[in-house]
CSV table of N, CA and C in Angstrom, one decimal:
chain,number,residue,atom,x,y,z
A,1,MET,N,3.9,4.0,20.0
A,1,MET,CA,5.5,4.1,20.9
A,1,MET,C,5.0,5.5,21.1
A,2,ALA,N,5.3,5.0,22.9
A,2,ALA,CA,4.8,7.0,23.7
A,2,ALA,C,5.7,8.0,22.8
A,3,GLY,N,5.0,9.2,23.2
A,3,GLY,CA,5.7,10.3,21.7
A,3,GLY,C,6.4,10.0,20.9
A,4,ARG,N,5.7,9.4,19.9
A,4,ARG,CA,6.0,9.2,19.0
A,4,ARG,C,5.1,9.1,17.6
A,5,PRO,N,5.0,10.1,17.0
A,5,PRO,CA,3.6,10.4,16.1
A,5,PRO,C,3.2,8.6,15.2
A,6,HIS,N,2.1,8.9,15.3
A,6,HIS,CA,1.3,7.1,14.5
A,6,HIS,C,1.4,7.9,13.0
A,7,GLY,N,1.2,6.1,12.8
A,7,GLY,CA,1.0,7.1,11.2
A,7,GLY,C,2.7,7.3,9.9
A,8,CYS,N,1.9,7.9,8.9
A,8,CYS,CA,3.1,7.1,7.5
A,8,CYS,C,3.7,8.9,7.6
A,9,MET,N,4.6,9.6,7.5
A,9,MET,CA,5.0,10.3,7.5
A,9,MET,C,5.2,11.2,6.2
A,10,VAL,N,4.9,10.1,5.0
A,10,VAL,CA,4.2,11.0,3.8
A,10,VAL,C,2.7,11.7,3.9
A,11,LEU,N,2.2,10.9,4.1
A,11,LEU,CA,1.5,10.7,4.1
A,11,LEU,C,0.6,12.1,5.2
A,12,SER,N,1.4,11.9,6.5
A,12,SER,CA,1.0,13.3,7.5
A,12,SER,C,1.3,14.4,6.8
A,13,ALA,N,2.5,14.8,6.6
A,13,ALA,CA,3.0,15.6,6.1
A,13,ALA,C,1.9,15.9,4.7
A,14,ALA,N,1.8,15.0,4.5
A,14,ALA,CA,1.0,16.2,2.8
A,14,ALA,C,-0.5,16.7,3.1
A,15,GLU,N,-0.6,16.4,5.0
A,15,GLU,CA,-2.1,17.2,5.4
A,15,GLU,C,-1.8,18.4,6.0
A,16,ASN,N,-0.4,18.5,5.8
A,16,ASN,CA,0.1,19.7,6.9
A,16,ASN,C,0.7,20.1,6.4
A,17,CYS,N,0.5,20.4,4.6
A,17,CYS,CA,1.6,21.3,4.0
A,17,CYS,C,1.2,22.1,2.5
A,18,SER,N,1.8,23.2,3.0
A,18,SER,CA,0.6,24.3,1.7
A,18,SER,C,1.0,24.2,0.7
A,19,SER,N,2.1,24.0,0.2
A,19,SER,CA,3.6,23.6,-1.2
A,19,SER,C,2.9,22.5,-2.0
A,20,PRO,N,3.3,23.4,-2.4
A,20,PRO,CA,2.9,23.2,-4.1
A,20,PRO,C,3.6,22.0,-5.0
A,21,GLU,N,4.7,22.7,-4.0
A,21,GLU,CA,6.3,21.8,-5.0
A,21,GLU,C,6.4,20.6,-4.2
A,22,VAL,N,5.9,20.8,-2.7
A,22,VAL,CA,6.2,18.9,-1.4
A,22,VAL,C,4.7,18.2,-1.8
A,23,VAL,N,3.9,19.0,-2.1
A,23,VAL,CA,2.7,18.1,-2.0
A,23,VAL,C,3.0,18.0,-3.7
A,24,ALA,N,3.9,17.8,-4.7
A,24,ALA,CA,4.1,17.0,-5.4
A,24,ALA,C,4.8,15.8,-5.7
A,25,VAL,N,5.4,16.0,-4.5
A,25,VAL,CA,6.9,15.3,-4.5
A,25,VAL,C,5.8,14.1,-4.0
A,26,LEU,N,5.2,14.8,-2.6
A,26,LEU,CA,4.6,13.4,-1.9
A,26,LEU,C,3.3,12.1,-2.9
A,27,ARG,N,2.8,13.7,-3.9
A,27,ARG,CA,2.3,12.7,-4.6
A,27,ARG,C,2.9,12.0,-5.5
A,28,ASP,N,4.3,12.0,-6.4
A,28,ASP,CA,5.0,12.1,-6.5
A,28,ASP,C,5.3,10.5,-6.5
A,29,ARG,N,6.5,10.3,-5.2
A,29,ARG,CA,6.3,8.9,-4.5
A,29,ARG,C,5.0,8.5,-3.2
A,30,ARG,N,4.5,8.8,-3.9
A,30,ARG,CA,3.1,7.5,-3.4
A,30,ARG,C,2.7,7.2,-4.2
A,31,LEU,N,3.0,7.8,-6.4
A,31,LEU,CA,2.1,6.8,-7.1
A,31,LEU,C,3.4,6.2,-7.9
A,32,ARG,N,4.5,6.5,-7.1
A,32,ARG,CA,5.8,5.7,-7.4
A,32,ARG,C,5.9,4.8,-6.8
A,33,ASN,N,5.3,4.3,-5.3
A,33,ASN,CA,5.0,3.0,-4.8
A,33,ASN,C,3.8,2.1,-5.4
A,34,VAL,N,2.3,2.5,-6.2
A,34,VAL,CA,2.2,2.1,-6.8
A,34,VAL,C,2.2,1.8,-7.9
A,35,SER,N,3.3,1.7,-8.6
A,35,SER,CA,3.6,1.6,-9.8
A,35,SER,C,4.8,0.4,-8.8
A,36,GLU,N,5.2,0.9,-8.0
A,36,GLU,CA,6.5,-0.5,-7.7
A,36,GLU,C,5.6,-1.7,-7.6
A,37,PHE,N,4.3,-1.4,-7.0
A,37,PHE,CA,3.0,-2.6,-6.4
A,37,PHE,C,3.1,-3.5,-7.0
A,38,ARG,N,2.9,-3.1,-8.6
A,38,ARG,CA,2.4,-3.3,-9.3
A,38,ARG,C,3.5,-4.2,-10.3
A,39,GLN,N,4.3,-3.3,-10.8
A,39,GLN,CA,5.8,-4.3,-11.6
A,39,GLN,C,5.9,-5.4,-10.4
A,40,ARG,N,5.6,-5.5,-9.6
A,40,ARG,CA,5.6,-6.8,-8.6
A,40,ARG,C,5.1,-7.8,-8.7
A,41,ILE,N,3.5,-7.5,-8.9
A,41,ILE,CA,2.8,-7.9,-9.1
A,41,ILE,C,2.2,-8.3,-10.2
A,42,GLN,N,2.9,-7.4,-11.1
A,42,GLN,CA,2.7,-8.5,-12.6
A,42,GLN,C,4.4,-9.6,-12.9
A,43,ARG,N,5.2,-9.4,-12.2
A,43,ARG,CA,6.6,-10.6,-12.3
A,43,ARG,C,5.7,-11.7,-11.8
A,44,ASP,N,4.3,-11.8,-10.3
A,44,ASP,CA,4.2,-12.5,-9.7
A,44,ASP,C,3.2,-13.3,-10.7
A,45,VAL,N,2.7,-12.9,-12.0
A,45,VAL,CA,1.5,-13.1,-12.9
A,45,VAL,C,2.3,-13.8,-13.7
A,46,ASP,N,3.3,-12.9,-14.2
A,46,ASP,CA,4.1,-13.6,-15.2
A,46,ASP,C,4.3,-14.5,-15.3
A,47,ALA,N,5.3,-14.4,-13.2
A,47,ALA,CA,6.2,-16.6,-13.4
A,47,ALA,C,5.4,-17.2,-12.7
A,48,GLY,N,3.8,-17.1,-12.9
A,48,GLY,CA,2.6,-18.2,-12.7
A,48,GLY,C,2.4,-17.9,-11.5
A,49,VAL,N,3.7,-17.5,-10.6
A,49,VAL,CA,2.7,-17.1,-9.3
A,49,VAL,C,1.4,-16.8,-8.3
A,50,LEU,N,1.2,-16.5,-9.5
A,50,LEU,CA,-0.3,-15.5,-9.6
A,50,LEU,C,-1.6,-15.4,-10.8
A,51,PRO,N,-2.0,-15.8,-10.5
A,51,PRO,CA,-3.2,-16.0,-11.6
A,51,PRO,C,-3.2,-15.7,-12.9
A,52,ALA,N,-3.6,-16.2,-14.2
A,52,ALA,CA,-2.8,-15.3,-15.9
A,52,ALA,C,-3.9,-14.4,-15.6
A,53,ASP,N,-4.6,-14.3,-14.5
A,53,ASP,CA,-5.7,-12.8,-15.2
A,53,ASP,C,-5.4,-12.2,-14.0
A,54,THR,N,-4.8,-11.8,-13.2
A,54,THR,CA,-5.0,-10.7,-12.4
A,54,THR,C,-4.7,-9.6,-12.6
A,55,ASP,N,-5.5,-9.1,-12.0
A,55,ASP,CA,-5.3,-7.0,-13.0
A,55,ASP,C,-4.5,-6.6,-11.3
A,56,ALA,N,-2.6,-6.7,-12.2
A,56,ALA,CA,-1.9,-6.4,-11.4
A,56,ALA,C,-2.3,-4.6,-11.2
A,57,ALA,N,-2.8,-4.0,-11.9
A,57,ALA,CA,-3.0,-2.9,-11.3
A,57,ALA,C,-4.1,-2.5,-10.7
A,58,ALA,N,-5.2,-2.7,-10.7
A,58,ALA,CA,-6.2,-3.0,-9.4
A,58,ALA,C,-5.3,-3.0,-8.6
A,59,LEU,N,-4.6,-4.3,-7.9
A,59,LEU,CA,-4.1,-5.0,-6.6
A,59,LEU,C,-3.1,-3.9,-6.3
A,60,ALA,N,-2.8,-3.6,-7.2
A,60,ALA,CA,-1.2,-2.6,-6.9
A,60,ALA,C,-2.3,-1.3,-6.5
A,61,ARG,N,-3.2,-1.0,-6.9
A,61,ARG,CA,-4.6,0.2,-6.1
A,61,ARG,C,-4.8,0.8,-4.7
A,62,CYS,N,-5.3,-1.2,-4.7
A,62,CYS,CA,-6.7,-1.3,-3.8
A,62,CYS,C,-5.3,-2.2,-2.6
A,63,THR,N,-3.7,-1.9,-2.5
A,63,THR,CA,-2.5,-2.3,-1.9
A,63,THR,C,-2.0,-1.2,-1.4
A,64,ALA,N,-1.8,-0.4,-1.9
A,64,ALA,CA,-1.8,1.1,-2.2
A,64,ALA,C,-3.0,2.4,-0.7
A,65,ALA,N,-3.7,1.3,-1.3
A,65,ALA,CA,-5.5,2.0,-0.2
A,65,ALA,C,-5.4,1.4,1.6
A,66,VAL,N,-5.0,0.3,1.1
A,66,VAL,CA,-4.4,-0.2,2.4
A,66,VAL,C,-4.1,0.4,3.1
A,67,VAL,N,-2.9,-0.1,2.4
A,67,VAL,CA,-1.3,0.7,3.2
A,67,VAL,C,-1.8,2.0,4.1
A,68,GLN,N,-2.4,2.8,2.8
A,68,GLN,CA,-2.8,4.4,3.3
A,68,GLN,C,-3.3,4.6,4.4
A,69,GLY,N,-4.9,3.6,4.1
A,69,GLY,CA,-5.1,4.0,5.2
A,69,GLY,C,-5.5,3.1,6.4
A,70,MET,N,-4.6,2.6,6.4
A,70,MET,CA,-3.6,1.4,7.9
A,70,MET,C,-3.0,2.9,8.5
A,71,SER,N,-2.8,3.6,7.5
A,71,SER,CA,-1.1,4.3,8.2
A,71,SER,C,-2.5,5.5,9.0
A,72,GLN,N,-3.4,6.1,7.7
A,72,GLN,CA,-4.4,6.8,9.4
A,72,GLN,C,-5.2,6.2,10.4
A,73,GLN,N,-5.5,4.6,10.5
A,73,GLN,CA,-6.1,4.9,11.2
A,73,GLN,C,-4.8,4.2,12.5
A,74,ALA,N,-3.1,4.0,12.3
A,74,ALA,CA,-3.3,3.9,12.8
A,74,ALA,C,-2.5,5.0,14.2
A,75,ARG,N,-2.4,6.6,12.2
A,75,ARG,CA,-2.7,7.7,13.6
A,75,ARG,C,-3.6,7.8,14.2
A,76,ASP,N,-5.1,7.2,14.0
A,76,ASP,CA,-6.0,7.5,14.2
A,76,ASP,C,-6.2,6.9,15.9
A,77,GLY,N,-5.1,6.1,16.4
A,77,GLY,CA,-5.3,4.6,17.7
A,77,GLY,C,-5.4,3.8,17.2
A,78,ALA,N,-5.7,3.0,16.1
A,78,ALA,CA,-6.3,1.8,16.1
A,78,ALA,C,-4.7,0.5,16.7
A,79,SER,N,-5.7,-0.3,17.3
A,79,SER,CA,-4.2,-1.1,18.0
A,79,SER,C,-3.5,-1.9,16.9
A,80,ARG,N,-2.2,-2.8,17.1
A,80,ARG,CA,-1.7,-3.6,16.4
A,80,ARG,C,-3.0,-5.2,16.4
A,81,ALA,N,-3.3,-5.4,17.0
A,81,ALA,CA,-3.9,-6.1,16.9
A,81,ALA,C,-5.4,-5.9,15.6
A,82,GLU,N,-5.7,-4.6,15.9
A,82,GLU,CA,-6.9,-4.0,15.2
A,82,GLU,C,-6.7,-3.8,13.3
A,83,LEU,N,-5.7,-3.4,13.5
A,83,LEU,CA,-4.9,-3.4,11.5
A,83,LEU,C,-4.1,-5.2,11.3
A,84,GLU,N,-3.9,-5.7,12.1
A,84,GLU,CA,-3.5,-6.9,12.2
A,84,GLU,C,-5.1,-7.8,11.4
A,85,ALA,N,-5.9,-7.9,12.2
A,85,ALA,CA,-7.2,-7.5,11.6
A,85,ALA,C,-7.6,-7.2,10.9
A,86,LEU,N,-6.8,-6.3,10.0
A,86,LEU,CA,-7.7,-5.7,9.0
A,86,LEU,C,-6.6,-6.2,7.6
A,87,VAL,N,-5.5,-6.6,8.0
A,87,VAL,CA,-4.6,-7.1,6.9
A,87,VAL,C,-5.3,-8.7,6.6
A,88,GLU,N,-5.5,-9.1,7.7
A,88,GLU,CA,-6.2,-10.7,6.6
A,88,GLU,C,-7.3,-10.3,5.9
A,89,ALA,N,-8.0,-8.9,6.1
A,89,ALA,CA,-9.7,-8.4,5.7
A,89,ALA,C,-8.5,-8.9,3.9
A,90,ALA,N,-7.9,-7.7,4.1
A,90,ALA,CA,-6.8,-7.1,2.6
A,90,ALA,C,-7.0,-8.1,1.9
A,91,MET,N,-5.9,-9.0,2.6
A,91,MET,CA,-5.5,-10.5,2.1
A,91,MET,C,-6.2,-11.5,1.2
A,92,ARG,N,-8.0,-11.7,1.9
A,92,ARG,CA,-8.5,-12.1,0.9
A,92,ARG,C,-8.8,-11.6,0.0
A,93,ALA,N,-8.3,-10.3,-0.6
A,93,ALA,CA,-8.5,-9.6,-1.7
A,93,ALA,C,-8.5,-10.5,-2.8
A,94,TRP,N,-6.8,-10.9,-2.3
A,94,TRP,CA,-6.0,-11.5,-3.2
A,94,TRP,C,-6.6,-13.2,-3.9
A,95,PRO,N,-6.0,-13.0,-4.6
A,95,PRO,CA,-5.6,-14.1,-6.1
A,95,PRO,C,-4.9,-15.2,-4.9
A,96,GLU,N,-6.0,-16.3,-5.5
A,96,GLU,CA,-5.5,-17.4,-4.7
A,96,GLU,C,-3.8,-18.0,-5.8
A,97,GLU,N,-2.6,-18.9,-5.1
A,97,GLU,CA,-1.4,-18.4,-6.0
A,97,GLU,C,-2.4,-19.7,-7.0
A,98,SER,N,-1.5,-20.2,-8.3
A,98,SER,CA,-1.6,-20.9,-9.1
A,98,SER,C,-1.3,-22.4,-8.5
A,99,PRO,N,-1.2,-23.4,-8.5
A,99,PRO,CA,-0.9,-24.9,-8.4
A,99,PRO,C,0.3,-24.5,-8.8
A,100,GLU,N,0.5,-24.0,-10.6
A,100,GLU,CA,2.0,-24.7,-10.6
A,100,GLU,C,2.7,-23.1,-10.3
A,101,GLY,N,2.6,-22.5,-9.4
A,101,GLY,CA,3.3,-21.2,-9.1
A,101,GLY,C,3.9,-21.6,-7.9
């Protein structure tokens, strides 16, 4: 959007912050996001939606890395089409739904 910075405020703020306290708060927020992704993925594993051998922690970190990377790419001017293509590629890393899920 014209006149509005691209990307995630949390990541952008961390890049420009010199306060250790603020850096810690932002890091904790990002780690909490990873934890919430992991919990949600694990619920789908437990419910049989995702295969039992899905590594929820690794998939959560992968997802967080993609989200964080997309944020940076948006700041660098990536188009919506480019970001949507990235999502399509990233979703191929996700395991297929279980047939019984």
